[in-house]
Amino acid sequence: MPETMDVKTSELRASAHAADHLADDNDSEISGALKKTRTAADALSAWTLGPQLDRTAADWEKGLKDLQSRIRKAATGLRATADSVDRTDAHTARSFHHPQGR
Protein backbone atom coordinates (compact mmCIF):
# COMPACT_ATOMS: atom_id res chain seq x y z
CA MET A 1 0.00 0.00 0.00
CA PRO A 2 1.41 3.40 -0.91
CA GLU A 3 2.57 5.69 1.85
CA THR A 4 0.67 8.65 0.41
CA MET A 5 -2.53 9.09 -1.45
CA ASP A 6 -2.74 11.63 -4.24
CA VAL A 7 -6.06 12.25 -5.95
CA LYS A 8 -5.62 14.45 -8.99
CA THR A 9 -8.81 16.47 -9.07
CA SER A 10 -7.85 17.94 -12.44
CA GLU A 11 -7.95 14.42 -13.90
CA LEU A 12 -11.34 13.76 -12.29
CA ARG A 13 -12.69 16.97 -13.83
CA ALA A 14 -11.14 16.15 -17.22
CA SER A 15 -12.83 12.73 -17.10
CA ALA A 16 -16.14 14.39 -16.23
CA HIS A 17 -15.73 16.75 -19.17
CA ALA A 18 -14.97 13.82 -21.50
CA ALA A 19 -18.04 11.96 -20.22
CA ASP A 20 -20.21 15.02 -20.89
CA HIS A 21 -18.92 15.19 -24.44
CA LEU A 22 -19.48 11.47 -24.94
CA ALA A 23 -23.11 11.78 -23.87
CA ASP A 24 -23.76 15.01 -25.80
CA ASP A 25 -21.90 14.14 -28.99
CA ASN A 26 -24.04 11.08 -29.55
CA ASP A 27 -27.38 12.92 -29.60
CA SER A 28 -27.38 13.54 -33.34
CA GLU A 29 -26.18 10.03 -34.18
CA ILE A 30 -28.83 8.47 -31.96
CA SER A 31 -31.58 10.66 -33.41
CA GLY A 32 -30.46 9.92 -36.97
CA ALA A 33 -30.35 6.17 -36.44
CA LEU A 34 -33.75 6.15 -34.77
CA LYS A 35 -35.27 8.28 -37.53
CA LYS A 36 -33.93 5.94 -40.23
CA THR A 37 -35.19 2.88 -38.36
CA ARG A 38 -38.64 4.41 -37.93
CA THR A 39 -38.71 5.46 -41.60
CA ALA A 40 -37.95 1.86 -42.57
CA ALA A 41 -40.60 0.64 -40.13
CA ASP A 42 -43.18 2.94 -41.73
CA ALA A 43 -42.21 1.82 -45.23
CA LEU A 44 -42.57 -1.82 -44.19
CA SER A 45 -45.67 -1.38 -42.03
CA ALA A 46 -47.66 -3.87 -44.10
CA TRP A 47 -45.06 -6.56 -43.42
CA THR A 48 -44.39 -8.17 -40.06
CA LEU A 49 -40.95 -6.60 -40.15
CA GLY A 50 -42.37 -3.05 -39.93
CA PRO A 51 -43.83 -3.29 -36.42
CA GLN A 52 -40.76 -5.24 -35.29
CA LEU A 53 -38.49 -2.43 -36.51
CA ASP A 54 -40.68 0.09 -34.71
CA ARG A 55 -40.37 -1.88 -31.45
CA THR A 56 -36.64 -2.18 -32.02
CA ALA A 57 -36.34 1.59 -32.41
CA ALA A 58 -38.29 2.13 -29.20
CA ASP A 59 -36.07 -0.33 -27.33
CA TRP A 60 -32.90 1.25 -28.75
CA GLU A 61 -34.11 4.71 -27.84
CA LYS A 62 -34.79 3.70 -24.24
CA GLY A 63 -31.48 1.86 -23.91
CA LEU A 64 -29.41 4.61 -25.49
CA LYS A 65 -31.10 7.38 -23.51
CA ASP A 66 -30.55 5.36 -20.33
CA LEU A 67 -26.88 4.99 -21.26
CA GLN A 68 -26.56 8.73 -21.85
CA SER A 69 -28.18 9.38 -18.49
CA ARG A 70 -25.77 7.02 -16.75
CA ILE A 71 -22.80 8.70 -18.44
CA ARG A 72 -24.05 12.12 -17.34
CA LYS A 73 -24.52 10.85 -13.77
CA ALA A 74 -20.98 9.50 -13.82
CA ALA A 75 -19.72 12.95 -14.92
CA THR A 76 -21.66 14.57 -12.07
CA GLY A 77 -20.19 12.05 -9.64
CA LEU A 78 -16.65 12.70 -10.86
CA ARG A 79 -17.12 16.45 -10.37
CA ALA A 80 -18.62 15.94 -6.92
CA THR A 81 -15.70 13.72 -5.95
CA ALA A 82 -13.19 16.32 -7.17
CA ASP A 83 -14.99 19.06 -5.23
CA SER A 84 -15.09 16.91 -2.10
CA VAL A 85 -11.38 16.09 -2.33
CA ASP A 86 -10.57 19.80 -2.76
CA ARG A 87 -12.69 20.71 0.28
CA THR A 88 -11.16 17.92 2.36
CA ASP A 89 -7.63 18.94 1.38
CA ALA A 90 -8.34 22.59 2.21
CA HIS A 91 -9.88 21.64 5.56
CA THR A 92 -6.93 19.39 6.39
CA ALA A 93 -4.44 22.10 5.44
CA ARG A 94 -6.27 24.64 7.64
CA SER A 95 -6.24 22.21 10.57
CA PHE A 96 -2.43 22.06 10.41
CA HIS A 97 -2.20 25.84 10.47
CA HIS A 98 -4.82 26.31 13.19
CA PRO A 99 -4.91 23.20 15.40
CA GLN A 100 -7.93 22.94 17.66
CA GLY A 101 -7.37 23.92 21.30
CA ARG A 102 -4.52 26.32 20.58
Tab-separated table of C-alpha atoms in Angstrom:
chain	number	residue	atom	x	y	z
A	1	MET	CA	0.000	0.000	0.000
A	2	PRO	CA	1.408	3.400	-0.909
A	3	GLU	CA	2.570	5.689	1.852
A	4	THR	CA	0.675	8.651	0.409
A	5	MET	CA	-2.533	9.087	-1.452
A	6	ASP	CA	-2.743	11.632	-4.244
A	7	VAL	CA	-6.057	12.248	-5.953
A	8	LYS	CA	-5.616	14.450	-8.986
A	9	THR	CA	-8.813	16.473	-9.072
A	10	SER	CA	-7.854	17.941	-12.441
A	11	GLU	CA	-7.953	14.423	-13.896
A	12	LEU	CA	-11.339	13.760	-12.292
A	13	ARG	CA	-12.686	16.971	-13.826
A	14	ALA	CA	-11.143	16.151	-17.217
A	15	SER	CA	-12.825	12.734	-17.099
A	16	ALA	CA	-16.140	14.388	-16.226
A	17	HIS	CA	-15.728	16.751	-19.166
A	18	ALA	CA	-14.973	13.822	-21.497
A	19	ALA	CA	-18.042	11.962	-20.223
A	20	ASP	CA	-20.215	15.023	-20.886
A	21	HIS	CA	-18.919	15.187	-24.443
A	22	LEU	CA	-19.479	11.471	-24.939
A	23	ALA	CA	-23.110	11.782	-23.872
A	24	ASP	CA	-23.758	15.011	-25.796
A	25	ASP	CA	-21.905	14.144	-28.993
A	26	ASN	CA	-24.044	11.080	-29.550
A	27	ASP	CA	-27.375	12.922	-29.595
A	28	SER	CA	-27.384	13.536	-33.342
A	29	GLU	CA	-26.185	10.027	-34.179
A	30	ILE	CA	-28.834	8.475	-31.963
A	31	SER	CA	-31.582	10.663	-33.410
A	32	GLY	CA	-30.455	9.916	-36.966
A	33	ALA	CA	-30.349	6.169	-36.439
A	34	LEU	CA	-33.752	6.150	-34.765
A	35	LYS	CA	-35.269	8.279	-37.533
A	36	LYS	CA	-33.928	5.937	-40.230
A	37	THR	CA	-35.186	2.882	-38.359
A	38	ARG	CA	-38.637	4.413	-37.929
A	39	THR	CA	-38.714	5.456	-41.597
A	40	ALA	CA	-37.949	1.863	-42.573
A	41	ALA	CA	-40.604	0.637	-40.132
A	42	ASP	CA	-43.183	2.936	-41.727
A	43	ALA	CA	-42.211	1.822	-45.227
A	44	LEU	CA	-42.573	-1.823	-44.189
A	45	SER	CA	-45.666	-1.377	-42.033
A	46	ALA	CA	-47.659	-3.874	-44.100
A	47	TRP	CA	-45.065	-6.560	-43.421
A	48	THR	CA	-44.395	-8.171	-40.057
A	49	LEU	CA	-40.953	-6.605	-40.153
A	50	GLY	CA	-42.371	-3.054	-39.932
A	51	PRO	CA	-43.832	-3.289	-36.420
A	52	GLN	CA	-40.758	-5.238	-35.289
A	53	LEU	CA	-38.494	-2.430	-36.505
A	54	ASP	CA	-40.683	0.089	-34.709
A	55	ARG	CA	-40.372	-1.878	-31.445
A	56	THR	CA	-36.638	-2.184	-32.020
A	57	ALA	CA	-36.337	1.593	-32.414
A	58	ALA	CA	-38.294	2.126	-29.200
A	59	ASP	CA	-36.069	-0.332	-27.335
A	60	TRP	CA	-32.899	1.250	-28.747
A	61	GLU	CA	-34.113	4.714	-27.841
A	62	LYS	CA	-34.786	3.701	-24.244
A	63	GLY	CA	-31.479	1.864	-23.914
A	64	LEU	CA	-29.408	4.611	-25.490
A	65	LYS	CA	-31.103	7.382	-23.512
A	66	ASP	CA	-30.552	5.360	-20.327
A	67	LEU	CA	-26.878	4.988	-21.262
A	68	GLN	CA	-26.557	8.732	-21.855
A	69	SER	CA	-28.182	9.379	-18.492
A	70	ARG	CA	-25.765	7.016	-16.745
A	71	ILE	CA	-22.800	8.696	-18.438
A	72	ARG	CA	-24.054	12.120	-17.337
A	73	LYS	CA	-24.525	10.852	-13.771
A	74	ALA	CA	-20.975	9.502	-13.825
A	75	ALA	CA	-19.724	12.946	-14.920
A	76	THR	CA	-21.658	14.570	-12.071
A	77	GLY	CA	-20.193	12.046	-9.636
A	78	LEU	CA	-16.652	12.702	-10.855
A	79	ARG	CA	-17.116	16.452	-10.370
A	80	ALA	CA	-18.623	15.938	-6.916
A	81	THR	CA	-15.699	13.723	-5.946
A	82	ALA	CA	-13.187	16.316	-7.166
A	83	ASP	CA	-14.987	19.059	-5.229
A	84	SER	CA	-15.088	16.906	-2.100
A	85	VAL	CA	-11.384	16.092	-2.327
A	86	ASP	CA	-10.574	19.795	-2.765
A	87	ARG	CA	-12.694	20.715	0.278
A	88	THR	CA	-11.159	17.925	2.364
A	89	ASP	CA	-7.632	18.938	1.383
A	90	ALA	CA	-8.344	22.592	2.211
A	91	HIS	CA	-9.879	21.636	5.565
A	92	THR	CA	-6.927	19.389	6.392
A	93	ALA	CA	-4.440	22.102	5.445
A	94	ARG	CA	-6.265	24.639	7.641
A	95	SER	CA	-6.237	22.211	10.571
A	96	PHE	CA	-2.427	22.060	10.412
A	97	HIS	CA	-2.196	25.841	10.466
A	98	HIS	CA	-4.817	26.307	13.187
A	99	PRO	CA	-4.906	23.202	15.401
A	100	GLN	CA	-7.929	22.937	17.661
A	101	GLY	CA	-7.375	23.921	21.296
A	102	ARG	CA	-4.524	26.316	20.581
